[in-house]
Each structure stands twice: as structure tokens, then as C-alpha cells.
Short mmCIF file of C-alpha atoms in Angstrom, two decimals:
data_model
loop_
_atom_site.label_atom_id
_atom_site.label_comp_id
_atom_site.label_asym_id
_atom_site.label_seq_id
_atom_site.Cartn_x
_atom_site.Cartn_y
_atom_site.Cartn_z
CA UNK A 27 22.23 -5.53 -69.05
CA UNK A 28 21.45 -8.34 -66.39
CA UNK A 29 22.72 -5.60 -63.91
CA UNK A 30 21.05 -2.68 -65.03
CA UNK A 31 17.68 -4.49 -65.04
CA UNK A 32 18.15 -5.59 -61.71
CA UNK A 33 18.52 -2.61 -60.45
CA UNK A 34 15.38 -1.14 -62.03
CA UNK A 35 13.64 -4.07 -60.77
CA UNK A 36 14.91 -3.53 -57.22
CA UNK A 37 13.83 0.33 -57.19
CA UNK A 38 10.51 -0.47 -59.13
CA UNK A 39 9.97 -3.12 -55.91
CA UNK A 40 11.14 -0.34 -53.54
CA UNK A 41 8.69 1.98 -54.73
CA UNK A 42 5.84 -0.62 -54.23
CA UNK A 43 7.18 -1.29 -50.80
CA UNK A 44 7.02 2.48 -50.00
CA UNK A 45 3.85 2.60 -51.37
CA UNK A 46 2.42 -0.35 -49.34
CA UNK A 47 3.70 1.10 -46.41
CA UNK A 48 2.17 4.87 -46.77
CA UNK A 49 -1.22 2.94 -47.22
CA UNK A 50 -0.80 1.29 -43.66
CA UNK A 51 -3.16 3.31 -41.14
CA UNK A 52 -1.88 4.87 -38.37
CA UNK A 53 -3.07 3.12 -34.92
CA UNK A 54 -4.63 4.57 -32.67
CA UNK A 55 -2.75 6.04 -29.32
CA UNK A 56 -3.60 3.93 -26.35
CA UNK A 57 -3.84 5.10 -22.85
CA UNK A 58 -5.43 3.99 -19.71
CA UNK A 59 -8.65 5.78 -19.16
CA UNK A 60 -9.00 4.46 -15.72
CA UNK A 61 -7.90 1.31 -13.66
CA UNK A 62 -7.54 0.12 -10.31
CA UNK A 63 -7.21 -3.14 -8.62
CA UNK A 64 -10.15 -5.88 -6.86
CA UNK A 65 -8.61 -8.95 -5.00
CA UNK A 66 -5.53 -9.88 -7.07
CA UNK A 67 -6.32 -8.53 -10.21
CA UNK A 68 -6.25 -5.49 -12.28
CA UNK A 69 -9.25 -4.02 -14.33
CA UNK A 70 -9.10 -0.83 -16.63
CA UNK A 71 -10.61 0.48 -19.65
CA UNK A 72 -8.14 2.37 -22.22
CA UNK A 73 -8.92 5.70 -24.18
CA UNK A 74 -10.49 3.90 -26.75
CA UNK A 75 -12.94 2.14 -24.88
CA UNK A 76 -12.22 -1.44 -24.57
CA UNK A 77 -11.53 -3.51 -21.45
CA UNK A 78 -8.28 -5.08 -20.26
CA UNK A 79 -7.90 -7.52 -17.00
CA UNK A 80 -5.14 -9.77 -15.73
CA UNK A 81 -3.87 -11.21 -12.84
CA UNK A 82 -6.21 -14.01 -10.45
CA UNK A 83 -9.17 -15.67 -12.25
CA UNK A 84 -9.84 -18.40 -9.90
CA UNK A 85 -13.84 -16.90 -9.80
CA UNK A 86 -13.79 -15.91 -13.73
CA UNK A 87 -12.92 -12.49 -12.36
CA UNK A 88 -10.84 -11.65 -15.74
CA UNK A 89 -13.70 -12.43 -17.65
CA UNK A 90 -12.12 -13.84 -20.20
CA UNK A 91 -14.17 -17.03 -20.18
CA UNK A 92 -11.17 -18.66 -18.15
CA UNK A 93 -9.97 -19.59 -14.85
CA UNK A 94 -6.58 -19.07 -15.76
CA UNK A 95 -4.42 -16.44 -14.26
CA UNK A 96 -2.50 -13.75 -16.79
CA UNK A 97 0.11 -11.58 -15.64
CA UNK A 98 -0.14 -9.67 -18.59
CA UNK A 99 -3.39 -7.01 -19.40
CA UNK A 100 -5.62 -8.74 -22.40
CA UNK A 101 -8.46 -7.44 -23.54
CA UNK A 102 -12.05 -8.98 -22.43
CA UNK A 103 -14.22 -9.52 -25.57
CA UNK A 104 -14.15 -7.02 -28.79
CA UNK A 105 -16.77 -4.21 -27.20
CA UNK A 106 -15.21 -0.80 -26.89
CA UNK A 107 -17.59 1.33 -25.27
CA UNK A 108 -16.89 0.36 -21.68
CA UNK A 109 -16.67 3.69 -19.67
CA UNK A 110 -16.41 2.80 -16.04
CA UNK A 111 -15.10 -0.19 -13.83
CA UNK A 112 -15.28 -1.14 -10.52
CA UNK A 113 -13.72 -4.55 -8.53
CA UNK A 114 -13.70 -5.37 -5.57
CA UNK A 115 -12.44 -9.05 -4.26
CA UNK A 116 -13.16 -11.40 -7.17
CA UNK A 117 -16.21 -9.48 -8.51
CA UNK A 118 -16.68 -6.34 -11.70
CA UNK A 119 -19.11 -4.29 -12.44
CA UNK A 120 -18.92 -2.14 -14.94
CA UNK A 121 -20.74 0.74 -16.66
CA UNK A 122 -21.03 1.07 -20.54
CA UNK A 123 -21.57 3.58 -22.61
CA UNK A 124 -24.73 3.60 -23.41
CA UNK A 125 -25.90 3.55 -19.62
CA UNK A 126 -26.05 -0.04 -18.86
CA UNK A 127 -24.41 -2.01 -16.40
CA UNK A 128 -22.35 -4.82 -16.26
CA UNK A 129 -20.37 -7.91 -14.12
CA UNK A 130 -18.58 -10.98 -13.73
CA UNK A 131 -16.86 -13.14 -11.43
CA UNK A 132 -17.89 -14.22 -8.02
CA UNK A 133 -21.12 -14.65 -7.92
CA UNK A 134 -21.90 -16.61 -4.41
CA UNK A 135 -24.37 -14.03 -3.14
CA UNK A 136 -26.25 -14.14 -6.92
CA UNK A 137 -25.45 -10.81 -7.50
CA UNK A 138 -24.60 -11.22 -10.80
CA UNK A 139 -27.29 -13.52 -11.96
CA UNK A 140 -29.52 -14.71 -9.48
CA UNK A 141 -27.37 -18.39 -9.01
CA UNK A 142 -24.12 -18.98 -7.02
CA UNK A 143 -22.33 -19.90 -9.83
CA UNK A 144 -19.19 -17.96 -11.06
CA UNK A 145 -19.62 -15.95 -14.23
CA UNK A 146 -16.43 -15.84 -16.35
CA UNK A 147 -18.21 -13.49 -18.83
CA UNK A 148 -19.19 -10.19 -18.34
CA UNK A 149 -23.20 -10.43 -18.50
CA UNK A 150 -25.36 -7.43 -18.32
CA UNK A 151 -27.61 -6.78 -15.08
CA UNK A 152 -30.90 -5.81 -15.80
CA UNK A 153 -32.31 -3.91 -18.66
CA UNK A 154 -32.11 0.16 -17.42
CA UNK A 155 -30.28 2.26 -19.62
CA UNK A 156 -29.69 4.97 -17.02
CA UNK A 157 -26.79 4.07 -14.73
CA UNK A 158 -24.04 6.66 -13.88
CA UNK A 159 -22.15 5.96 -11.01
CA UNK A 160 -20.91 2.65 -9.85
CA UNK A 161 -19.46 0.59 -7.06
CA UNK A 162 -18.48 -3.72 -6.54
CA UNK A 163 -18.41 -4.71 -2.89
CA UNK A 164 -17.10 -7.73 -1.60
CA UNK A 165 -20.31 -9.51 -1.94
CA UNK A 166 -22.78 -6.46 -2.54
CA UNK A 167 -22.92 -3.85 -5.09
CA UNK A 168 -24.52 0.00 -5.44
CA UNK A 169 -24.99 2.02 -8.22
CA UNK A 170 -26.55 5.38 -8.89
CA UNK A 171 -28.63 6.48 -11.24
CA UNK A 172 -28.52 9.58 -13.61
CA UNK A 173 -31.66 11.14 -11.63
CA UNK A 174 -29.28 10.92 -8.52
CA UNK A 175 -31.16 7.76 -6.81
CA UNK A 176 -29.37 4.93 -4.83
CA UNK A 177 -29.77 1.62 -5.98
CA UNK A 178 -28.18 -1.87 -4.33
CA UNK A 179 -28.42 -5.38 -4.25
CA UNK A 180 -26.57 -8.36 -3.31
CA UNK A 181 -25.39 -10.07 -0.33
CA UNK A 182 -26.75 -8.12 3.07
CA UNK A 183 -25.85 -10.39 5.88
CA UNK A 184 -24.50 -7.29 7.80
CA UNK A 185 -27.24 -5.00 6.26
CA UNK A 186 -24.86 -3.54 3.67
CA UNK A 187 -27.74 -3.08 1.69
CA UNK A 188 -29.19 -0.11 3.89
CA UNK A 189 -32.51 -1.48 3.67
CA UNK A 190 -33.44 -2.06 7.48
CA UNK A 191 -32.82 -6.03 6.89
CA UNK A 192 -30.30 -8.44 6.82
CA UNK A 193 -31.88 -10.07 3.23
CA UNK A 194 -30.34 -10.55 0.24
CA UNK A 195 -31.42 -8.99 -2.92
CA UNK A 196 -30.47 -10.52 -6.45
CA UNK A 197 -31.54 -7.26 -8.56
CA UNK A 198 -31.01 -3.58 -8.20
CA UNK A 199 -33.32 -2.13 -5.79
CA UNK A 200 -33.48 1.63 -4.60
CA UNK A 201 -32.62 2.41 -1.41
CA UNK A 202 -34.54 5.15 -0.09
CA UNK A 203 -36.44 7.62 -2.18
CA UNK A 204 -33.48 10.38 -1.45
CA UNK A 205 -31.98 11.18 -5.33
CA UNK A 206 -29.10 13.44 -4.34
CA UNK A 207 -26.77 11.02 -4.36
CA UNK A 208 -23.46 11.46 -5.70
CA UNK A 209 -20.01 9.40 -4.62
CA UNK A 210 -20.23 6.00 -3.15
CA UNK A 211 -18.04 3.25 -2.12
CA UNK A 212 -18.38 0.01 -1.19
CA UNK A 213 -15.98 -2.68 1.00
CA UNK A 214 -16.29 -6.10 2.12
CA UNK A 215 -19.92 -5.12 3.89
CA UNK A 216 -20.13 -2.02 3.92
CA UNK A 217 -21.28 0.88 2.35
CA UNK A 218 -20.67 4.12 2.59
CA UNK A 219 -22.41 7.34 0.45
CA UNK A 220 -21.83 11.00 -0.30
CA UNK A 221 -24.71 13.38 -0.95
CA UNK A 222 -24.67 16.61 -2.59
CA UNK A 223 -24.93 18.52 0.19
CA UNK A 224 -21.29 16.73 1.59
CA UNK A 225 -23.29 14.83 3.84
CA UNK A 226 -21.50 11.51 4.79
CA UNK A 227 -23.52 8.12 5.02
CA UNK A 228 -23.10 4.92 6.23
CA UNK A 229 -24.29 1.39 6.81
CA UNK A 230 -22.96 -2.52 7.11
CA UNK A 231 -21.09 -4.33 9.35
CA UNK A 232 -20.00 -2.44 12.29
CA UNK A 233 -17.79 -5.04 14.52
CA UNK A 234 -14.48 -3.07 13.83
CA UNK A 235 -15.75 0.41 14.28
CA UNK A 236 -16.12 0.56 9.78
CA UNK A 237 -20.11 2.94 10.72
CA UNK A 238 -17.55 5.51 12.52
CA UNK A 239 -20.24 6.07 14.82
CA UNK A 240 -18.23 5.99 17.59
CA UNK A 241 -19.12 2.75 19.18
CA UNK A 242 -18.30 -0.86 18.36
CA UNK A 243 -21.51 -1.77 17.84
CA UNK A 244 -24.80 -1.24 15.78
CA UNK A 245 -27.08 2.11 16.52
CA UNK A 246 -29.85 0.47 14.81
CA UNK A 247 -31.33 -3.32 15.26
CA UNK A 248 -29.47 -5.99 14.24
CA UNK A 249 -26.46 -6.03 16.81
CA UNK A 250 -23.42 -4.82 15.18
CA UNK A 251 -24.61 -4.22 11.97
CA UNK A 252 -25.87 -0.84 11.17
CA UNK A 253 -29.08 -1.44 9.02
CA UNK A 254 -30.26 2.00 7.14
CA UNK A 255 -27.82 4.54 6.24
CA UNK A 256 -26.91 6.49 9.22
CA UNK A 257 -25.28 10.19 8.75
CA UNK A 258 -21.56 10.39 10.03
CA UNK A 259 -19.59 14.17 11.03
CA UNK A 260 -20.88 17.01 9.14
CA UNK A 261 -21.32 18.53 5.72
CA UNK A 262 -17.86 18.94 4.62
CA UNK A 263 -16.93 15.32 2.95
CA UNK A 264 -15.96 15.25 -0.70
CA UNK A 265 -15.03 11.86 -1.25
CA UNK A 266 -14.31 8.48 0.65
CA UNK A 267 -12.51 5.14 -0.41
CA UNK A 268 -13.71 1.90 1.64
CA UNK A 269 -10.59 -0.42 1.85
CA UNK A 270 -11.79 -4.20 3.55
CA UNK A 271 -12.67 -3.03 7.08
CA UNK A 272 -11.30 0.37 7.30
CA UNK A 273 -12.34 3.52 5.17
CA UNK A 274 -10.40 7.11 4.34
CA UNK A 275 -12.63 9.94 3.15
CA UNK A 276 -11.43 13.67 2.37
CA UNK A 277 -12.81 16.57 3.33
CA UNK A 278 -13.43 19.77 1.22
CA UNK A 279 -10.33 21.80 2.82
CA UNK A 280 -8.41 17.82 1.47
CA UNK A 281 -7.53 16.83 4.83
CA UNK A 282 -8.09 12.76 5.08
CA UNK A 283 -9.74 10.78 7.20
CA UNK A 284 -10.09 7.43 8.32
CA UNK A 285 -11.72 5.18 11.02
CA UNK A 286 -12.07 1.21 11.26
CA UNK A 287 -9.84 -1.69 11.36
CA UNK A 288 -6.26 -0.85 12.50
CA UNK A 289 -4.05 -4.42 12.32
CA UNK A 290 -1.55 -3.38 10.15
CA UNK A 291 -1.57 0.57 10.49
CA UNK A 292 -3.67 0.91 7.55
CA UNK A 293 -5.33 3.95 9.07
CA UNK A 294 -2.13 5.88 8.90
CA UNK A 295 -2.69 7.26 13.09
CA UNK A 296 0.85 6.05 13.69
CA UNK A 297 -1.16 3.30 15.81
CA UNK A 298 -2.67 -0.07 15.54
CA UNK A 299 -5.41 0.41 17.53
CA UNK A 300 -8.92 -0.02 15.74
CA UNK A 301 -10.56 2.97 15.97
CA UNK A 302 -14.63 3.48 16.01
CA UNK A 303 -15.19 7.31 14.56
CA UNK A 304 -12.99 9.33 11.90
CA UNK A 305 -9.48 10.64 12.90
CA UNK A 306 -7.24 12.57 10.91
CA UNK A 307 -4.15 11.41 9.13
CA UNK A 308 -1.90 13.68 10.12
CA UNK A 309 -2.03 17.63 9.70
CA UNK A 310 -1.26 18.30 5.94
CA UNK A 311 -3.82 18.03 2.90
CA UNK A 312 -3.83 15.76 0.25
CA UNK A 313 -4.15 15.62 -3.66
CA UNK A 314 -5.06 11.91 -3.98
CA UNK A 315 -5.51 8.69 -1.49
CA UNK A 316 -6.49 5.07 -2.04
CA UNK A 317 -7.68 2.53 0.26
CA UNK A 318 -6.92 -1.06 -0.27
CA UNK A 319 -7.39 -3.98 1.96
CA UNK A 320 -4.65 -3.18 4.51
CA UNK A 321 -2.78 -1.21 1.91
CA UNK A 322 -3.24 2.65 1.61
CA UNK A 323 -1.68 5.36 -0.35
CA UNK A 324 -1.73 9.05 -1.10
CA UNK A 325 -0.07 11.76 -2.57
CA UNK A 326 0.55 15.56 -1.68
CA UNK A 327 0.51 18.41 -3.44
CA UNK A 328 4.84 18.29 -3.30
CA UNK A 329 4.25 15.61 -5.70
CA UNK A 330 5.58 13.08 -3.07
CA UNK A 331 4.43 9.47 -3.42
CA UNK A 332 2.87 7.68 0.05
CA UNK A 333 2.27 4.55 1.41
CA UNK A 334 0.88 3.10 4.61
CA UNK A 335 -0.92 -0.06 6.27
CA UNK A 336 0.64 -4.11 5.28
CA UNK A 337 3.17 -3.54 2.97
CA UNK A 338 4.85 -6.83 0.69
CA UNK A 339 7.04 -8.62 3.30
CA UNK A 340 3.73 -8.41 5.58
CA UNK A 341 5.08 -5.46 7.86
CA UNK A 342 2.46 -3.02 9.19
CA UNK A 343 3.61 0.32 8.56
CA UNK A 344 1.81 2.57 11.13
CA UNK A 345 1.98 6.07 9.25
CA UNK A 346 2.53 7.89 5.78
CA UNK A 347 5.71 6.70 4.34
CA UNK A 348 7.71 8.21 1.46
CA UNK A 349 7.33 5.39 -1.45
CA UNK A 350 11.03 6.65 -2.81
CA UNK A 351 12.18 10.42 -3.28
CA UNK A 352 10.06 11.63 -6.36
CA UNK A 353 8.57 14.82 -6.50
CA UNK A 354 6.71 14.53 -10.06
CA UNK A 355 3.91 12.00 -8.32
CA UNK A 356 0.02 12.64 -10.02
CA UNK A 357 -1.94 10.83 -8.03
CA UNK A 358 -2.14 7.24 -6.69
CA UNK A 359 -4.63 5.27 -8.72
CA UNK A 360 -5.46 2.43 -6.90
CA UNK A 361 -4.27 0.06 -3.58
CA UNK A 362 -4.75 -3.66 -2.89
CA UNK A 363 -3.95 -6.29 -0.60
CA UNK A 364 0.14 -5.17 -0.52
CA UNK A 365 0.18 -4.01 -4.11
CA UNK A 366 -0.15 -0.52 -5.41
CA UNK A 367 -0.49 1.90 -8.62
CA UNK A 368 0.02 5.12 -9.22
CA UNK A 369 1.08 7.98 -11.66
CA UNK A 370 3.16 10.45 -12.51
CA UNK A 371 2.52 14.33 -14.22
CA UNK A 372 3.70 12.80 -17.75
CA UNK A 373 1.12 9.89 -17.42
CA UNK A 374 3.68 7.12 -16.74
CA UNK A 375 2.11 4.51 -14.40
CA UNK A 376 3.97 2.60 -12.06
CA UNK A 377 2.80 -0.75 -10.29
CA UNK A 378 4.69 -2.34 -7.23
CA UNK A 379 3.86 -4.52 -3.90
CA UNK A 380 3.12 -8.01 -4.00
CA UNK A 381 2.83 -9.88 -7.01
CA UNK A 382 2.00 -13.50 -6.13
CA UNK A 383 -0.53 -14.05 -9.27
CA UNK A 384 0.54 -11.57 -11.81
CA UNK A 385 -1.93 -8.84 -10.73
CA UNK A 386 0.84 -6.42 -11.13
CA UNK A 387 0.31 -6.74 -15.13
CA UNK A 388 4.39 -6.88 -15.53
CA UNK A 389 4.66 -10.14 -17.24
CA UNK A 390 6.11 -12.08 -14.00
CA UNK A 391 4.78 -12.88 -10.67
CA UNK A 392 7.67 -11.92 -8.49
CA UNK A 393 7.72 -9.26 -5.84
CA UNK A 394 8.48 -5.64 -7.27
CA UNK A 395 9.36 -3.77 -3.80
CA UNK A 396 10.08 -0.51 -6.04
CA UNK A 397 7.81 2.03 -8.24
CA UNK A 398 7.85 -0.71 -11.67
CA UNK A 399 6.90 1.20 -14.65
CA UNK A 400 3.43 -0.07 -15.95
CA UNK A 401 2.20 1.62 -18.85
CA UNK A 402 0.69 5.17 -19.93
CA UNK A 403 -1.83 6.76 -18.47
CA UNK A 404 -4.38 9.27 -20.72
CA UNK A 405 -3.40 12.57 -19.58
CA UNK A 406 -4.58 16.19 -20.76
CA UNK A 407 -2.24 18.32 -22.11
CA UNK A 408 -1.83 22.02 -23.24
CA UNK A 409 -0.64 21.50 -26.50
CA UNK A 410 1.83 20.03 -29.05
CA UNK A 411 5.11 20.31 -27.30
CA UNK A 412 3.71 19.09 -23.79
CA UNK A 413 1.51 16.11 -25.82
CA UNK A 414 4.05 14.96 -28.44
CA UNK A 415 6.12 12.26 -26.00
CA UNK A 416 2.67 10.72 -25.17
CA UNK A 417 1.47 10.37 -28.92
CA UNK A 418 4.28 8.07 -29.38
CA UNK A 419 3.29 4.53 -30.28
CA UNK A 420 5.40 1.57 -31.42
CA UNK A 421 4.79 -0.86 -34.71
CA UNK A 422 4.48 -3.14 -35.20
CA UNK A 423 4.07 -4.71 -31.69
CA UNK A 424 4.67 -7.67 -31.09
CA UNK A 425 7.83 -7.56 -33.30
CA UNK A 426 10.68 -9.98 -34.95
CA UNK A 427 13.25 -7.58 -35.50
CA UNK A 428 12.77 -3.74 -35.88
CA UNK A 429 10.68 -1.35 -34.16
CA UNK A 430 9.38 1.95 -35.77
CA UNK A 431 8.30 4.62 -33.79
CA UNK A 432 5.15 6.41 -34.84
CA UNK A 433 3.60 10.10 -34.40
CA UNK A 434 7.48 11.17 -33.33
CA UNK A 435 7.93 13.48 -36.53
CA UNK A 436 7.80 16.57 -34.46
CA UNK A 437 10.35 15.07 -31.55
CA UNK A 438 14.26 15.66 -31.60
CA UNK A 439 14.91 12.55 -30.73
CA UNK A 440 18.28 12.08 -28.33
CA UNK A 441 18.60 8.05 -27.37
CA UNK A 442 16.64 5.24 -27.78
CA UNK A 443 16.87 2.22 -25.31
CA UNK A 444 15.88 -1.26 -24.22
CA UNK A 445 15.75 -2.40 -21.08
CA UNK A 446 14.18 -5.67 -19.80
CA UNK A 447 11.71 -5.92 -16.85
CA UNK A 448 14.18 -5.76 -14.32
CA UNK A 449 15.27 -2.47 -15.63
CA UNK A 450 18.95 -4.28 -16.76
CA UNK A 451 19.99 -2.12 -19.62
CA UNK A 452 19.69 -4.24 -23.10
CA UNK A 453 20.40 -2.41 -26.31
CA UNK A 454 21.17 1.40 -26.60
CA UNK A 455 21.00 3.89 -29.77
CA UNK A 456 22.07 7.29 -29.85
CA UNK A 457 20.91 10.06 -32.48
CA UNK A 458 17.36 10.91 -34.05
CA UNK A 459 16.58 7.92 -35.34
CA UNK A 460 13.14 6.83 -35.52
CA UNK A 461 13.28 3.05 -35.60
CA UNK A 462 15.60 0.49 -33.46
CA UNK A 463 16.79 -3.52 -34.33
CA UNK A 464 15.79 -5.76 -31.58
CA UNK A 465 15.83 -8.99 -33.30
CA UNK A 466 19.11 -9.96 -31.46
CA UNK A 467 16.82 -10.05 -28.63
CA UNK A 468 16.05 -12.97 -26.82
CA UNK A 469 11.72 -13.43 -26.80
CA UNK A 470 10.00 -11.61 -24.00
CA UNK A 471 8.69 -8.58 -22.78
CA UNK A 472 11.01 -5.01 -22.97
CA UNK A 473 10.67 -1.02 -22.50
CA UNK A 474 11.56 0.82 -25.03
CA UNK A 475 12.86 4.17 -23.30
CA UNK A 476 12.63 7.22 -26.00
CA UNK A 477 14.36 10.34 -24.60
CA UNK A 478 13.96 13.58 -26.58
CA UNK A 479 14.54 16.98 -26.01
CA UNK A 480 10.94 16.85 -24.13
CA UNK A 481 11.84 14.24 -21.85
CA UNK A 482 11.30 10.71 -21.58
CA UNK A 483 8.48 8.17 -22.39
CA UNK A 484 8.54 4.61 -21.54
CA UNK A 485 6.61 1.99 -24.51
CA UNK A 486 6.61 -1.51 -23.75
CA UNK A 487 6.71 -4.05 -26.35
CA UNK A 488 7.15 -7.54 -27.22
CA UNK A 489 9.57 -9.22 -28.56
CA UNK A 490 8.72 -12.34 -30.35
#
């Protein structure tokens, strides 16, 4: 009897356990909505609208509150209607939402609040509501509004500013009473400003050829500083990345450009001589390019994956390079100081370079010389089949012992594996199961690698 009534017990508590477990809401499948890197650290915003940072916070940069360096993404506050960052050094801004605008870190120049003190919080700037394009220099910022006008402020000791002086501003100001303004880009003091008409403009510091006016020094007052944006080549520009002293820009047939500092080969001329007006990189057109500060990449429309300028081991590479021999490359999403990110067509990102202070977001600070898989990008897809490896999400995470996989009804599922982040092979399950024991694990940080008759998505999780 003792028996039988344990064993109705133990169903009747199976049931309940069922139950409790059909109640539990599905999360929510997290992408990267965009990110890119500032001065040794990473800033993104994921599909559901909050904010993630890691790497150097010696300026508050993560805005976490914190000086302390994380080589792992966490999120910044509870808000989840960011919609747009920009970094640059050890400063954010960043757009929200509902139109305002936002920043944190270095603050020397007081163009976050006024003061010179760092802000380890992201505080707003201003009170407009209208704000729809933006951009973090080194010590200077621009932003555009949704009526197309150009507003900056900021340090201007080079006349990054654009507004015939060499005075710093501590709120936005517009520049100009132009409002056709629509990509811009900003480096360490510089500037530089696409209209809608593909005109190219420029202004800033000027003593490495950045104005690509083809001279080495200013064509306005002020020596070598170019003080009010002056209009560079034709009409033909579509959109231009400033890296520290250099800049690439693309044209509307996708050839690249690029003129400025040359010390490392970051200008991709097969050269490293500084160059003071825009020269081609190379003959063939582009899909997507990034300009860091000495480190550039791009990609081609063979899917190929390139990288040129100072590379990890402090090399100046003098051309295009092949990153490694894949052909499924997206687009490159960002470049740094010797670190890089990019994606493939199935939304896998990839992070590699130098790694000195975690800004690599792969739980270490050593050097990853090869492609390291990051974490998913949001990509659009054409329907179920294509979409069903990225729906894929993993609970719960962090774990003990066993991983389930969610939203993978509709998969076949093949193998499921665990690899570490060296990519050393740690556990491995074959057949279409939909959950995996990792508690033999020791604690740390794994990929879980789900292959399926659709092809393979990478998860990472942690193991606790």
C-alpha cells in the first residue's frame, strides 16, 4: 500500500511540476541591434532595447556607475528604449527612443555636463525631444536633428566644431542654418558631414592631411585647423567613417576612399605615406568598411572578410588583407585600436584583435588573433525555415546542471555541443534532443553549438 501511494504521490507531484513549468513565460529572443567599439570598450543596444557595455571604464565609460573594467557585456541601468549609440575614445552618446539624447564618460571638455568631471552614468543632454542622428568624437560631439539641422558642441581646439572659432561649447549648438543634413562622423577633432545632395563636408584639425583638401594645412584662419565646414570632391559620397586621424568614405558606385594619417597603413594605399586628399583603396567595390584608430576593415560583395592598418602584435599592414578564408562575411560592424567585429549572413558575430582590458566582451583579456565567436546579431529573415536557428534561446542561463533549449520545436535537431572559449571541444550529444547536462562542468563561460538540419547556431551560456 506504502508503494502504491508513493507512486501516486510521485505522479500527482509530477503533474504539478509539469504544470509549474508550462506556466513559465517564454523569454524573449535577444539579438544585437547595433554595436561597435570607442577606446577599449564595447557599446550596443539589443533587439529589445536595453544597453550593454564592457571592457575599459577608467573615465566611467561603461556607465555602470563604476570604474571597473568588465570583460563581459552587462547591461547599463533597467531602461529599454535606447535606439542608437555612438563611442568614441572614453565618451557615449546615445539616442533614445523617444528623441532624446544621452552620454557618459569622459567628460574633460564638459561636454557632457558643463564640468570636467567624469560621468559614470548616462545623464541626458539637454531637454529637445527631436534628435535623430548621432555621433561621439574624441572630445566633441554632433548630432542631427529630425528637421535635418546640424548641431555640435564640445571641445573645438582645432575648430571641430565648424563654427569659425577655436571655442568650446558645453551645449548643442547649430552649426549653420543648412538642414539637409544626413550622415556624419566624428574622430579625435574632426568632423566630417554628408548632405543629401552627396555633398562631402569637412572641418577640424588638419596637421595630417584628415580636411583632404589637398594641403597640410588649414584653407581657412586658424593655421592648420580648418574652421567652417569646407566641401571636399563632388556629389557622389554616400557614407564616411572617421577613424583617429585618417577617414574612409564610399562613394555611390561603393568604391572606398580614404585620406589622412598613414603610420601603420591604415589607409589601405599599400603605403605609409600620409596622404592630404582622398585616394582610392584599390579598384573593387565594397559592401561594408569600418574605420578604427589605426585599424580598418571591410568586406566585399564575395563575402570575404578584410583587414588593414596596426593589427594586434603592432604590425602595420599596408593593404586589404584576407581576415581567414570565409566567404559567408555580412558586414564588418565596427574597428578599434587593433580589435575588430564583424558578422556573418546567419547573424553570428565574431570579435578578435587585441584584448588588453576585456573590450572584446569574451570573458578573458587575452589576445584572440582569429575571428572569436561573440554573440548573435538581429538579422531579417524570409521566413520560418531561414529564422528558426536564430529563435533559439537557452534556459535557464546562468545554469547548475541542465540546459533546455527553447523555440527549437520546429528544428531537427542533429548534435548538440560544448565548447569552452578557446574553442577546446567539452561535452558532445548526438540525436534530437532538446536539452543537454552540463553540471559536470567546471564554472565559467561555454558555447553551446546546436547543429540542425538548417545549420548551425552558436548560444553562449554560463555555467555556474
Amino acid at each position: 500500500m506504502k508503494k502504491i501511494l508513493l507512486a501516486v504521490f510521485t505522479v500527482f507531484t509530477l503533474q504539478i511540476q509539469a504544470q509549474n513549468i508550462a506556466k513559465v513565460p517564454q523569454k524573449a529572443v535577444q539579438c544585437w541591434k547595433q554595436i561597435e567599439f570607442g577606446g577599449g570598450h564595447i557599446i550596443g543596444i539589443k533587439n529589445d532595447g536595453t544597453l550593454w557595455t564592457c571592457g575599459a571604464n577608467t573615465a566611467g565609460q561603461l556607465g555602470d556607475g563604476t570604474t571597473i573594467n568588465k570583460s563581459v557585456p552587462l547591461q547599463v541601468g533597467t531602461d529599454n528604449d535606447w535606439e542608437a549609440v555612438s563611442a568614441n575614445h572614453q565618451t557615449n552618446l546615445a539616442l533614445k527612443t523617444d528623441g532624446t539624447i544621452w552620454a557618459w564618460g569622459d567628460n574633460f571638455y564638459g561636454q557632457i555636463t558643463g564640468g570636467s568631471n567624469p560621468q559614470t552614468t548616462p545623464i541626458q543632454i539637454g531637454t529637445d525631444t527631436d534628435w535623430k542622428t548621432i555621433s561621439c568624437g574624441g572630445n566633441h560631439m554632433l548630432a542631427i536633428k529630425d528637421n535635418g539641422t546640424l548641431w555640435v558642441w564640445g571641445g573645438n581646439s582645432f575648430g571641430a566644431l565648424g563654427l569659425g572659432n577655436t571655442t568650446t561649447v558645453l551645449s548643442p549648438t547649430q552649426l549653420g542654418v543648412a538642414n539637409d543634413w544626413a550622415v556624419i562622423s566624428t574622430g579625435s577633432s574632426t568632423s566630417y558631414a554628408i548632405k543629401t545632395d552627396g555633398t562631402l563636408w569637412v572641418c577640424g584639425n588638419n596637421q595630417s592631411g584628415e580636411m583632404g583638401n589637398g594641403t597640410g594645412v588649414g584653407n581657412n584662419a586658424g593655421g592648420p585647423s580648418v574652421l567652417v565646414p569646407t566641401q571636399i570632391g563632388g556629389n557622389d559620397w554616400k557614407d564616411v567613417d572617421a577613424g583617429g586621424q585618417h577617414v574612409i568614405a564610399q562613394k555611390n558606385d561603393n568604391t572606398l576612399w580614404s585620406w589622412g594619417i598613414n603610420g601603420f597603413g591604415e589607409l589601405g594605399d599599400n603605403t605609409m605615406v600620409t596622404r592630404s586628399f582622398p585616394m582610392q583603396i584599390g579598384t573593387d567595390a565594397w559592401t561594408s568598411f569600418s574605420a578604427g584608430n589605426g585599424s580598418c576593415a571591410g568586406t566585399k560583395a564575395d563575402g570575404k572578410l578584410y583587414a588593414w592598418g596596426i593589427n594586434y602584435q603592432g604590425i602595420g599592414i599596408k593593404e586589404p588583407t584576407l581576415v581567414n578564408d570565409d566567404t559567408d562575411w555580412d558586414k564588418t560592424l565596427s574597428s578599434g585600436q587593433t580589435y575588430y567585429l564583424a558578422v556573418k549572413t546567419n547573424g553570428n558575430m565574431y570579435a578578435w584583435g587585441g584584448n588588453d582590458v576585456g573590450q572584446l566582451g569574451l570573458g578573458d583579456t587575452v589576445v584572440h588573433p582569429q575571428p572569436t565567436f561573440f554573440d548573435n546579431m538581429c538579422v531579417e529573415t524570409a521566413g520560418l525555415n531561414d529564422n528558426a536557428l536564430s529563435q533559439i534561446t537557452l534556459y535557464p542561463n546562468p545554469t547548475y546542471n541542465t540546459l533546455t533549449l527553447e523555440n527549437a520545436e520546429n528544428l531537427i535537431l542533429e548534435n548538440l555541443s560544448v565548447t569552452d572559449m578557446t574553442g577546446k571541444l567539452a561535452l558532445s550529444q548526438k540525436g534530437n534532443d532538446h536539452w543537454i547536462n552540463v553540471e559536470a562542468l567546471p564554472a565559467g563561460i561555454y558555447f553551446l553549438n546546436v547543429s540542425a538540419q538548417e545549420g548551425v547556431q552558436h548560444l553562449k551560456f554560463v555555467k555556474e
